[in-house]
PDB file of C-alpha atoms in Angstrom:
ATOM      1  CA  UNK A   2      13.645  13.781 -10.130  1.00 57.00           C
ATOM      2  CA  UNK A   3      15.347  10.018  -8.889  1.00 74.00           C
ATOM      3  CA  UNK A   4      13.600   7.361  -8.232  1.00 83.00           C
ATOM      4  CA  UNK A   5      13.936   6.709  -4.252  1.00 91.00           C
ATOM      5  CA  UNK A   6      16.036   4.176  -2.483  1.00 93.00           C
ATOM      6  CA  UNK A   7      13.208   1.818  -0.701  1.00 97.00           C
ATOM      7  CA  UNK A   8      13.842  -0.641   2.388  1.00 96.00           C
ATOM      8  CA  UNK A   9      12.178  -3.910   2.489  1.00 97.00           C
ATOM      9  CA  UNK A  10      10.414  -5.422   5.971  1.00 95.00           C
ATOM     10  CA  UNK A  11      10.229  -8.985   5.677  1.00 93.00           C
ATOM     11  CA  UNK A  12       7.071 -10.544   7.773  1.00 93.00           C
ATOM     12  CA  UNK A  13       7.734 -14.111   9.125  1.00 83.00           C
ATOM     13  CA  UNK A  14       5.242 -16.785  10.270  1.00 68.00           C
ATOM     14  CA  UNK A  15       4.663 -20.415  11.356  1.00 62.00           C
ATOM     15  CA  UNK A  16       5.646 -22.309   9.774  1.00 63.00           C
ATOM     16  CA  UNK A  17       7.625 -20.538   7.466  1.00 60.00           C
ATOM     17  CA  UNK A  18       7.311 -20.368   3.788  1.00 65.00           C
ATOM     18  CA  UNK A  19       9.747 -22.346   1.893  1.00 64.00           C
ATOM     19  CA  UNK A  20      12.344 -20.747  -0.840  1.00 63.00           C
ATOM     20  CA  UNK A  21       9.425 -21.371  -3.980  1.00 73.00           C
ATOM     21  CA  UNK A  22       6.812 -19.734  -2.118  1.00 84.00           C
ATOM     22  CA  UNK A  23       4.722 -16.976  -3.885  1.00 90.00           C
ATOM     23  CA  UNK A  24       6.170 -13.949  -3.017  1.00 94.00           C
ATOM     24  CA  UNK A  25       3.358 -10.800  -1.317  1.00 96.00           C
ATOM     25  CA  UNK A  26       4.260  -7.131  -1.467  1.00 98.00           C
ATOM     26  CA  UNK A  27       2.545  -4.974   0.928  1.00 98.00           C
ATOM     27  CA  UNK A  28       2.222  -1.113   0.541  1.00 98.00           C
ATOM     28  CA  UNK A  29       2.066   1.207   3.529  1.00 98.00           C
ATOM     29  CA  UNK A  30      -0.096   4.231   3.794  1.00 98.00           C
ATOM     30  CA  UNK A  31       1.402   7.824   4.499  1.00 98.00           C
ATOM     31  CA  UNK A  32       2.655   8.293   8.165  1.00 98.00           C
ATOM     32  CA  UNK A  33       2.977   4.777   8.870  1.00 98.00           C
ATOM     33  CA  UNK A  34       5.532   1.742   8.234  1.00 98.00           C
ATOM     34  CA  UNK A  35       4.817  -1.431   6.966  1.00 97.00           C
ATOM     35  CA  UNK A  36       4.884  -2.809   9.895  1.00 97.00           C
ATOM     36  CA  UNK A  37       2.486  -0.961  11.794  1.00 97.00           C
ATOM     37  CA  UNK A  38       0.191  -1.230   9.220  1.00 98.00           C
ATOM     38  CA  UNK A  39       0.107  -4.777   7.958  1.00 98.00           C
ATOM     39  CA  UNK A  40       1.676  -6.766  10.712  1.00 96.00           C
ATOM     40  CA  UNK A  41      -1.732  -8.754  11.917  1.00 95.00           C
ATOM     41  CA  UNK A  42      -2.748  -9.135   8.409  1.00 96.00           C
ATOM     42  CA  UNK A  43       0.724 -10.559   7.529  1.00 95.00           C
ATOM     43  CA  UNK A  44       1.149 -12.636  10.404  1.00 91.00           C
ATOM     44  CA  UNK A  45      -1.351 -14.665   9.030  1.00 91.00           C
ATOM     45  CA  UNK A  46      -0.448 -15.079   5.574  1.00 90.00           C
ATOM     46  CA  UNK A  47       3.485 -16.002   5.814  1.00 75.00           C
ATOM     47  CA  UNK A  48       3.103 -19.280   6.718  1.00 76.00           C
ATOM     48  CA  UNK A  49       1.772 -19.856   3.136  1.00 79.00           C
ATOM     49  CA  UNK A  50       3.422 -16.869   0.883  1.00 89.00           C
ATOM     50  CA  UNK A  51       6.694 -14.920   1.205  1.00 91.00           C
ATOM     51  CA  UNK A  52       5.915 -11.377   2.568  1.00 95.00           C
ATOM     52  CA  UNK A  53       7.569  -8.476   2.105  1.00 96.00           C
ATOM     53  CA  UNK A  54       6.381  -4.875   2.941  1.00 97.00           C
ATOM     54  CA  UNK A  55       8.170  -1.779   2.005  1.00 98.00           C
ATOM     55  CA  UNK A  56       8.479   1.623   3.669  1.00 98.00           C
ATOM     56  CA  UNK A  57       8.248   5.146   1.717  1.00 98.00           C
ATOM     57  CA  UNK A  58      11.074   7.466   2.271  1.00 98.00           C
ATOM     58  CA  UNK A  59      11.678   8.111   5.743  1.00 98.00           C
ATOM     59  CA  UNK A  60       9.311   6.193   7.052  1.00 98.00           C
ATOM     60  CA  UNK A  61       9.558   3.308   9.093  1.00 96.00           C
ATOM     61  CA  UNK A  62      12.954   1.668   7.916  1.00 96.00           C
ATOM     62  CA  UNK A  63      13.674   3.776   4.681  1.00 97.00           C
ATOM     63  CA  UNK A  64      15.913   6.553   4.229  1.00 97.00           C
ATOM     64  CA  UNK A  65      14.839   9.641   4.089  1.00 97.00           C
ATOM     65  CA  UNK A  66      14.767  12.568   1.273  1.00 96.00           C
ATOM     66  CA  UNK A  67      13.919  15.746   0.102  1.00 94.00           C
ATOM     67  CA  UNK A  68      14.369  15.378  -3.402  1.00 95.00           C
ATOM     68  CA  UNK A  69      10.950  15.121  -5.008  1.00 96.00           C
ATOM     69  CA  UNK A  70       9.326  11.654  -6.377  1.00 97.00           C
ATOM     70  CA  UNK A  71       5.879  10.463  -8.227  1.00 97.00           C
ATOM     71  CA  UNK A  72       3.764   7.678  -7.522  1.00 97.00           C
ATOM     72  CA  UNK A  73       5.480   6.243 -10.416  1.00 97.00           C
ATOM     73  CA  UNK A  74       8.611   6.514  -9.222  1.00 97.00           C
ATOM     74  CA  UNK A  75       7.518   4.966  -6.302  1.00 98.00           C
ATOM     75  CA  UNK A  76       6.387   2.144  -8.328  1.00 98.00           C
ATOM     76  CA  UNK A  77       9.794   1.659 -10.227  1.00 97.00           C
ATOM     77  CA  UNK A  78      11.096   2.081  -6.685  1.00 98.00           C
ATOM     78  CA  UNK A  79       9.039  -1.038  -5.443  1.00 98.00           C
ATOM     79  CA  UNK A  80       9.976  -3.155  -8.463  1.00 97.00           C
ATOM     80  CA  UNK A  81      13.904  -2.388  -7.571  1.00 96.00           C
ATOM     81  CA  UNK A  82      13.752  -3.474  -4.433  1.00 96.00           C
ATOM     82  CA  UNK A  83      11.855  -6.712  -4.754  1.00 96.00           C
ATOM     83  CA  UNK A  84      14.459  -7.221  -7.468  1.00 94.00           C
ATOM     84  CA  UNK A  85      17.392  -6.780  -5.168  1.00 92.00           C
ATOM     85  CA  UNK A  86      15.558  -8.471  -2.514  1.00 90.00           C
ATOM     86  CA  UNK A  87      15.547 -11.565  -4.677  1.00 83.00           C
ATOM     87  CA  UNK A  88      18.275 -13.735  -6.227  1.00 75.00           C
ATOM     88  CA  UNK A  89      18.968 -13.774 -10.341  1.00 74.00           C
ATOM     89  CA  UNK A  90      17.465 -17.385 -10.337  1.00 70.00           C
ATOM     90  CA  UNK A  91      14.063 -16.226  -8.777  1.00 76.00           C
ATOM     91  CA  UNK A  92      13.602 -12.843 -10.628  1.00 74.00           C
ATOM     92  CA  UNK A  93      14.316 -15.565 -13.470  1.00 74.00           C
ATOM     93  CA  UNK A  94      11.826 -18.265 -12.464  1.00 75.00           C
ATOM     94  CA  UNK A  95       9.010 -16.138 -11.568  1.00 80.00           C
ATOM     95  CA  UNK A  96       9.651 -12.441 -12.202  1.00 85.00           C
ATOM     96  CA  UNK A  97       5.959 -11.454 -10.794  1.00 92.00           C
ATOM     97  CA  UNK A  98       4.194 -11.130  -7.336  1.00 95.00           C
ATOM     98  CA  UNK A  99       1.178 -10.887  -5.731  1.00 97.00           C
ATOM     99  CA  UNK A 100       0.764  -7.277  -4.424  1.00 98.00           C
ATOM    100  CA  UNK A 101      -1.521  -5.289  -1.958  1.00 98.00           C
ATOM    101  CA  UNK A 102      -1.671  -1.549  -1.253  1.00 98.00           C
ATOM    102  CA  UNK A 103      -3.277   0.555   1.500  1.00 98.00           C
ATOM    103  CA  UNK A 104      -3.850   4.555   0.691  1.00 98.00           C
ATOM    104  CA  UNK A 105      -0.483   5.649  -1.044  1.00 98.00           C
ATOM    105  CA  UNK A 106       0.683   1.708  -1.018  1.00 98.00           C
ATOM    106  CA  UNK A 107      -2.803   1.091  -2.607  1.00 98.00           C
ATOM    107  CA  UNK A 108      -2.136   4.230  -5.411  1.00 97.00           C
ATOM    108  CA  UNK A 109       1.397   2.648  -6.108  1.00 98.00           C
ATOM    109  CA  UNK A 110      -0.281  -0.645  -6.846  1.00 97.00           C
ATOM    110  CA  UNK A 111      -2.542   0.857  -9.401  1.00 95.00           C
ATOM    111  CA  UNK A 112       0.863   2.631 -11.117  1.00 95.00           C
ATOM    112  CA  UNK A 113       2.147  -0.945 -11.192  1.00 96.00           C
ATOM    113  CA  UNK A 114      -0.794  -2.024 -12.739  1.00 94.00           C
ATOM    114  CA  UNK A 115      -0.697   0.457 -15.295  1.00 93.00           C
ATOM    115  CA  UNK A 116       3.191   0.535 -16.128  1.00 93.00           C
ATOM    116  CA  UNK A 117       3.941  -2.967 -15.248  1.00 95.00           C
ATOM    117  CA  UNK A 118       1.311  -5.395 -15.591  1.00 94.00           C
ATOM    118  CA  UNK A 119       3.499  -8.363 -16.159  1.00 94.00           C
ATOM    119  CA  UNK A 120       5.194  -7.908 -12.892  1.00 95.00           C
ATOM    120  CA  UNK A 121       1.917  -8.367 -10.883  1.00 96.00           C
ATOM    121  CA  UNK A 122       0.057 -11.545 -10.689  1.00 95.00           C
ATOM    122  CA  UNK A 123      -2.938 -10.230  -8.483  1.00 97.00           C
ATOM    123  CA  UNK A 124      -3.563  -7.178  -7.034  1.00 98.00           C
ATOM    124  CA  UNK A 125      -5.773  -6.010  -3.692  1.00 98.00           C
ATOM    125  CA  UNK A 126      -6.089  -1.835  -3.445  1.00 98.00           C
ATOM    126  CA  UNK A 127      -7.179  -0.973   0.036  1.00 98.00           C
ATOM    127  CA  UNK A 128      -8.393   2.856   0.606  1.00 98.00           C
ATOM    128  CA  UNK A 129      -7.387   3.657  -3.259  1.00 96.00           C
ATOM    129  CA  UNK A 130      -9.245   6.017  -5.107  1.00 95.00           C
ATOM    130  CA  UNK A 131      -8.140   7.341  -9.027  1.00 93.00           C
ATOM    131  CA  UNK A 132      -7.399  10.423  -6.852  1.00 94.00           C
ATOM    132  CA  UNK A 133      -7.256  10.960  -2.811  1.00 94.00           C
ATOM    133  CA  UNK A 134      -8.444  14.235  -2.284  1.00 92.00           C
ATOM    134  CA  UNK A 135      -7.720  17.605  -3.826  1.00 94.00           C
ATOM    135  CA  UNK A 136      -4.282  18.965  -4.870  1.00 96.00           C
ATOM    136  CA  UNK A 137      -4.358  21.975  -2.880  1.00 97.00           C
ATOM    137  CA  UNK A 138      -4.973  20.328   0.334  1.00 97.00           C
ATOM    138  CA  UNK A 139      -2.408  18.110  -0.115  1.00 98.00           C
ATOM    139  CA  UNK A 140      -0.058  21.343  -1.661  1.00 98.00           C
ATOM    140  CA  UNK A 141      -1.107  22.923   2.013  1.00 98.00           C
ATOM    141  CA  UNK A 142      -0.208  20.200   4.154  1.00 98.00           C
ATOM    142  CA  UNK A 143       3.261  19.199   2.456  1.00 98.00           C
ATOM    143  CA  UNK A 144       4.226  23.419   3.111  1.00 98.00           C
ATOM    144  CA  UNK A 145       3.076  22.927   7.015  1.00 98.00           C
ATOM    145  CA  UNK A 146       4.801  19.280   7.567  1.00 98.00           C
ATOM    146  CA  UNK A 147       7.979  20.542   5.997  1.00 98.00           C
ATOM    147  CA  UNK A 148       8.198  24.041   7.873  1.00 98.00           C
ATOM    148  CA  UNK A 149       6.618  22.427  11.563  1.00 98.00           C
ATOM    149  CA  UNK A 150       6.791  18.903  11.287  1.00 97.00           C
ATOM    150  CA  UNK A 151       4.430  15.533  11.595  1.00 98.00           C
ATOM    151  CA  UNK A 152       3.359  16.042  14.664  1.00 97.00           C
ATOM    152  CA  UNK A 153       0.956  19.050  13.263  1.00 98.00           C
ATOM    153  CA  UNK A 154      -0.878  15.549  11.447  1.00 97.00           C
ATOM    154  CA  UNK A 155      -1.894  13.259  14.748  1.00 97.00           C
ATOM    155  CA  UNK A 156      -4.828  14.697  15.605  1.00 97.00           C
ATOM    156  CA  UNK A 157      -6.462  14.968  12.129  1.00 96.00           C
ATOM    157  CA  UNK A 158      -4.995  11.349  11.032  1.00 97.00           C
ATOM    158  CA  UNK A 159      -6.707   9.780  13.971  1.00 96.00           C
ATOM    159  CA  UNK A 160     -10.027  11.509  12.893  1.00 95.00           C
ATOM    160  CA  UNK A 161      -9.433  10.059   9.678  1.00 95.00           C
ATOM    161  CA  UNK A 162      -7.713   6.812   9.969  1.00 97.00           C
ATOM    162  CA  UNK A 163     -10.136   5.273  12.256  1.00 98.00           C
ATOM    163  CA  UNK A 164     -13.689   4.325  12.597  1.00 97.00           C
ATOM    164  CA  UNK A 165     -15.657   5.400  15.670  1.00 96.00           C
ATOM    165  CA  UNK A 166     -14.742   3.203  18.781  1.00 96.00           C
ATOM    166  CA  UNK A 167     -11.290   1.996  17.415  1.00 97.00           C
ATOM    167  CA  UNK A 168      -9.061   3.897  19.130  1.00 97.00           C
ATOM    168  CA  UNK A 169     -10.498   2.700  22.125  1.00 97.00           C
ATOM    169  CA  UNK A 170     -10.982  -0.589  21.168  1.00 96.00           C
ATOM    170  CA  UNK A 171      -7.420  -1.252  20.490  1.00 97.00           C
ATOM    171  CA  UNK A 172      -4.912   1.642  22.164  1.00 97.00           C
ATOM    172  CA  UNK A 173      -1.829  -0.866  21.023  1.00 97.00           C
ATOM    173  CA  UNK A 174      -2.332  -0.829  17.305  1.00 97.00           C
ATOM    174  CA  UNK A 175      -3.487   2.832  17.220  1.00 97.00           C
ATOM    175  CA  UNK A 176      -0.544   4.123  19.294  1.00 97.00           C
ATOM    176  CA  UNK A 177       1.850   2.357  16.850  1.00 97.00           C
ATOM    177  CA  UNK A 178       0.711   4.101  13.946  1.00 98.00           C
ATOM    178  CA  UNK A 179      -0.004   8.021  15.291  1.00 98.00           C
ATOM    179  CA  UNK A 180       3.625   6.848  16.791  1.00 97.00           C
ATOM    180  CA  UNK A 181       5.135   6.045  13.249  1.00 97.00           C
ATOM    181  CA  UNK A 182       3.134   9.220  12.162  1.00 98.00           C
ATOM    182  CA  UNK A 183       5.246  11.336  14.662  1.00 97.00           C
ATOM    183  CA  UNK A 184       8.415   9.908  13.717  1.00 97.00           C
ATOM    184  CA  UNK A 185       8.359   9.983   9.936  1.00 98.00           C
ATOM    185  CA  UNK A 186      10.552  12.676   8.451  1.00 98.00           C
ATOM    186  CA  UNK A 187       9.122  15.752   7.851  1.00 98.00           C
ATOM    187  CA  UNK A 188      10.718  16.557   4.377  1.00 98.00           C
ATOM    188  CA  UNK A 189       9.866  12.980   2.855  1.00 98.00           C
ATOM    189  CA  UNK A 190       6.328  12.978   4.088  1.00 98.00           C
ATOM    190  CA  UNK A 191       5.906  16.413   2.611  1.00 98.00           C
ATOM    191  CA  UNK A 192       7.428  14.981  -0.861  1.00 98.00           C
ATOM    192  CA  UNK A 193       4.900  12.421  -0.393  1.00 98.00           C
ATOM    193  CA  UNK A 194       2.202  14.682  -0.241  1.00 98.00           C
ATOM    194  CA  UNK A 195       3.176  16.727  -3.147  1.00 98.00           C
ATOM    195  CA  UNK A 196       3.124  13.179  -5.362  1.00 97.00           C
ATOM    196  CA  UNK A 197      -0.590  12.642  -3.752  1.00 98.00           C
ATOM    197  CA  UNK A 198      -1.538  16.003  -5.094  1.00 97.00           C
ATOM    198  CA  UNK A 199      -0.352  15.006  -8.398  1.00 96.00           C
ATOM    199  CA  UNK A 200      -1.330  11.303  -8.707  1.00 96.00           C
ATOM    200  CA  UNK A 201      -4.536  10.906 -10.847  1.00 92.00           C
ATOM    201  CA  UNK A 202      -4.987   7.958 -12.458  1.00 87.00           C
ATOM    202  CA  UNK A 203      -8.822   9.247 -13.547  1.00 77.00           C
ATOM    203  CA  UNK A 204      -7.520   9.425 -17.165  1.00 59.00           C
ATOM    204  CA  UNK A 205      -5.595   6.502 -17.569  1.00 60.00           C
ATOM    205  CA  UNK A 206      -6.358   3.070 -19.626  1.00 55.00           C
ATOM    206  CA  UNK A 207      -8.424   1.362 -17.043  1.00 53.00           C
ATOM    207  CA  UNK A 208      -9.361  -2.758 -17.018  1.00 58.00           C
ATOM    208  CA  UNK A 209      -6.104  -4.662 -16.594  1.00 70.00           C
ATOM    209  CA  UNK A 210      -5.891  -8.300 -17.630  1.00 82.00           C
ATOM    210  CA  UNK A 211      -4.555  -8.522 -13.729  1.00 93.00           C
ATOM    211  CA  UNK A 212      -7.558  -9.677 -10.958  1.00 95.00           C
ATOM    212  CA  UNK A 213      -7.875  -7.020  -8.994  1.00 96.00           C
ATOM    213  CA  UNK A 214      -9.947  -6.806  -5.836  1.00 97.00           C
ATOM    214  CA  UNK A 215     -10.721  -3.215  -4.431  1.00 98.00           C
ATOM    215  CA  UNK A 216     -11.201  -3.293  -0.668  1.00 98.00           C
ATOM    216  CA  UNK A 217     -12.850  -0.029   2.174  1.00 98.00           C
ATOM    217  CA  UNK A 218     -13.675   0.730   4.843  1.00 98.00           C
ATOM    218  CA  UNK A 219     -17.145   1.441   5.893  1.00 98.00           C
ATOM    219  CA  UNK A 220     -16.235   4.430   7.901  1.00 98.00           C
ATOM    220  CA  UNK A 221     -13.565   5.685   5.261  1.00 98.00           C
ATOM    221  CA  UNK A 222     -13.873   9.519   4.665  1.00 96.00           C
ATOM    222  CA  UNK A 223     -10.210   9.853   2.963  1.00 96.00           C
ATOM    223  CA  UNK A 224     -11.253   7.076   0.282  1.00 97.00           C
ATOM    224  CA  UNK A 225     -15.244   6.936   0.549  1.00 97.00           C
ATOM    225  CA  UNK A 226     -16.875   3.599  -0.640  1.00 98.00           C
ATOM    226  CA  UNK A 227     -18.202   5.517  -4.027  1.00 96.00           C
ATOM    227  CA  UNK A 228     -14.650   6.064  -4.836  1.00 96.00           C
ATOM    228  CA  UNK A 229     -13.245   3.107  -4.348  1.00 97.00           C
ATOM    229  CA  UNK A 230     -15.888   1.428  -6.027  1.00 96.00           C
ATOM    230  CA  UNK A 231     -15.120   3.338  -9.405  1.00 94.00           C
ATOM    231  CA  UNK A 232     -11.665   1.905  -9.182  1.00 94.00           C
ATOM    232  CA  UNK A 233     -13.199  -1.633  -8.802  1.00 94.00           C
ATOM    233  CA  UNK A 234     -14.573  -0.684 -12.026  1.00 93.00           C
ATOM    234  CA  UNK A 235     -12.310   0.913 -13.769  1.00 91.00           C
ATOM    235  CA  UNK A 236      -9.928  -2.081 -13.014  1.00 91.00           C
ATOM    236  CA  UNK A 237     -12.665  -4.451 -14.236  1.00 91.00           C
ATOM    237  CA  UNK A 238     -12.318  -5.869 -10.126  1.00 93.00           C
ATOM    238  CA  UNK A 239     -14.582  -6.426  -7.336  1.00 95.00           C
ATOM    239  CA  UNK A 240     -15.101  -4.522  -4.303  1.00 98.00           C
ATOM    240  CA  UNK A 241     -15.601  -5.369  -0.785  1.00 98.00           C
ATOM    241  CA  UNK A 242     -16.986  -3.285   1.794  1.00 98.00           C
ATOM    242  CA  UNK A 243     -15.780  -4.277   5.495  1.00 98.00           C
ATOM    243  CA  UNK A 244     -18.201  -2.850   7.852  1.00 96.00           C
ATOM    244  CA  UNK A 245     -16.951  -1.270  11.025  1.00 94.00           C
ATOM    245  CA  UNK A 246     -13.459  -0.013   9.710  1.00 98.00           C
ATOM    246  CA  UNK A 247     -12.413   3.214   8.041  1.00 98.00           C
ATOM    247  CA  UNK A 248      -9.369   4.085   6.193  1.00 98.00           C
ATOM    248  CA  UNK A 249      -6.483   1.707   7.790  1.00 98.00           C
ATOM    249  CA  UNK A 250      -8.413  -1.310   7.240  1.00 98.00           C
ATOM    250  CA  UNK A 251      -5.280  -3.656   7.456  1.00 98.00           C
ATOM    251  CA  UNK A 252      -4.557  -2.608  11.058  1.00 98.00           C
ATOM    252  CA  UNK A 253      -8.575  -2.613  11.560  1.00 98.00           C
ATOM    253  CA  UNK A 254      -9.579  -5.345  11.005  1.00 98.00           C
ATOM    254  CA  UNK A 255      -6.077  -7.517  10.116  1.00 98.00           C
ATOM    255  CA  UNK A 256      -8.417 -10.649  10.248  1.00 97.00           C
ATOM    256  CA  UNK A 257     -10.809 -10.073   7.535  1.00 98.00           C
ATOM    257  CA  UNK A 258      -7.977  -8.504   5.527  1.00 98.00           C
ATOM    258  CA  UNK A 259      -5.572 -11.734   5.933  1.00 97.00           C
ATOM    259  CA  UNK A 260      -8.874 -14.028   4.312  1.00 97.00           C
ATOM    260  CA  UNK A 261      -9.650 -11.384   1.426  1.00 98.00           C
ATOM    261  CA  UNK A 262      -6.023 -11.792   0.258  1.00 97.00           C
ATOM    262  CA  UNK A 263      -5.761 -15.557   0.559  1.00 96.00           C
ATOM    263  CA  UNK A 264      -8.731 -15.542  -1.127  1.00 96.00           C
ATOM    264  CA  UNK A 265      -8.477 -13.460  -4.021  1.00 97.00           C
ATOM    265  CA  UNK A 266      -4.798 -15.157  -4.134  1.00 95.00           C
ATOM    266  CA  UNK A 267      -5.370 -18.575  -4.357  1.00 92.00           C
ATOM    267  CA  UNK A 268      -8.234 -17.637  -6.930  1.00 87.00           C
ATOM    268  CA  UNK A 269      -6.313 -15.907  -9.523  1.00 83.00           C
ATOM    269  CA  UNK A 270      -5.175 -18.242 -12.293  1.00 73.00           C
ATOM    270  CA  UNK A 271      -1.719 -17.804 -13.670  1.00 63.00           C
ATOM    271  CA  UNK A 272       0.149 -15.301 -14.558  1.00 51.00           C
ATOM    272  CA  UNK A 273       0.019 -14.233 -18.530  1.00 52.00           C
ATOM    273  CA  UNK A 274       2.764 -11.547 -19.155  1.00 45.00           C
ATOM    274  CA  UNK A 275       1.227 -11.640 -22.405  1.00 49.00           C
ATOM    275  CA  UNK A 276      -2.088 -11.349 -21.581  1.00 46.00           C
ATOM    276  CA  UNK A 277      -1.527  -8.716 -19.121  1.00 44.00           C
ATOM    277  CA  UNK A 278      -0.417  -6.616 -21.390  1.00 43.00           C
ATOM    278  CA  UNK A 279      -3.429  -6.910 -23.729  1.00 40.00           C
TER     279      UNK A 279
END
């Protein structure tokens, strides 16, 4: 196995961030881009940090594969490209970053936290559970994605993405996503899949000296609230519940999502490499 090439998606806002800013890393879910995903949320938040989101293989902006990859090559994957993204004399004046995950993006945040605690000054894991469903489902659905495509995922993404009403409520944001869905590469989503099936952080060392704030949906049936709340624990982190979304709770409710970062953020004292790896 290699550890995939990931491209960066820098978010911009008003005013912008100046060069010492903290620097954000956003995670994207499988089938969609950063940008579909965590645009309203990181609208918000760039006046004040730096944000960056990256895009799994062929998704969104990212070449794709069909070589096969873990979650924790994802995670080494992240940490190369935020240290390409940046210059020697930031990766030397502050090496770590704030980071927040949705689904898969939310899984490659708990790798991080795991392998590289000292790289992470805070951490929110949207959707995240020590394991997203069961390995043969996700076995089954990388062999149908790679032999007929993404398209064979819209209608059963939408069931699960979204809480009732949302589709309807906001045809823009949804359309974006099943869109991104459709267009993803068939051979990297189905790699993806295969390194869902075999992610399970159950058994690993749990509390982190990192803050950690576990956030779900309501609605969520891919990460139910019970299973996001044993991450909250196992992370020694608190959870939040926000009512009237379900698994894509950045592009659900990109409001509440934006204040739970800046929140948890500006609350987390600073950094320890030491002490993070404690």
């Amino acid at each position: 196995m290699t550890v995939p090439v990931l491209t960066l998606v820098e978010f911009t806002g008003r005013p912008a961030p100046s060069a010492h800013a903290p620097l954000l890393v956003l995670g994207p879910a499988l089938g969609t881009s950063a940008a579909s995903l965590w645009s309203g949320a990181a609208r918000r938040l760039a006046g004040d940090v730096r944000v960056l989101g990256w895009d799994l293989p062929g998704h969104g902006a990212s070449a794709p594969t069909d070589e096969p990859f873990t979650v924790g090559e994802l995670a080494q994957a992240v940490l190369a490209a935020v240290d390409r993204h940046r210059t020697a004399a930031e990766r030397d004046n502050e090496p770590s970053f704030f980071y927040a995950g949705c689904s898969l993006g939310g899984c490659v945040g708990r790798q991080l936290l795991l392998d590289a605690p000292e790289r992470v000054r805070a951490a929110v894991l949207l959707g995240t559970a020590a394991r997203v469903g069961e390995p043969a489902s996700w076995t089954e659905r990388a062999q149908l994605v790679a032999a007929a495509g993404t398209p064979t995922q819209v209608v059963g993404s939408a069931q699960r993405w979204f809480a009732p009403g949302f589709i309807e409520r906001d045809p823009v944001t949804t359309t974006g996503l099943l869109h991104d869905l459709q267009g993803a590469d068939r051979f990297s989503y189905a790699r993806a899949c295969e390194a869902l099936a075999a992610f399970d952080a159950g058994t690993s060392p749990g509390a982190v000296q990192v803050p950690v704030l576990a956030v779900v949906g309501a609605h969520d049936v891919a990460t139910p609230p019970g299973s996001v709340a044993e991450v909250a624990e196992a992370t020694g982190g608190r959870l939040v519940v926000v009512e009237d979304a379900g698994h894509l709770v950045p592009a659900e409710a990109p409001q509440d999502v934006a204040r739970l970062l800046d929140e948890h953020f500006r609350t987390a004292p600073a950094h320890d490499p030491e002490g993070a790896r404690a």
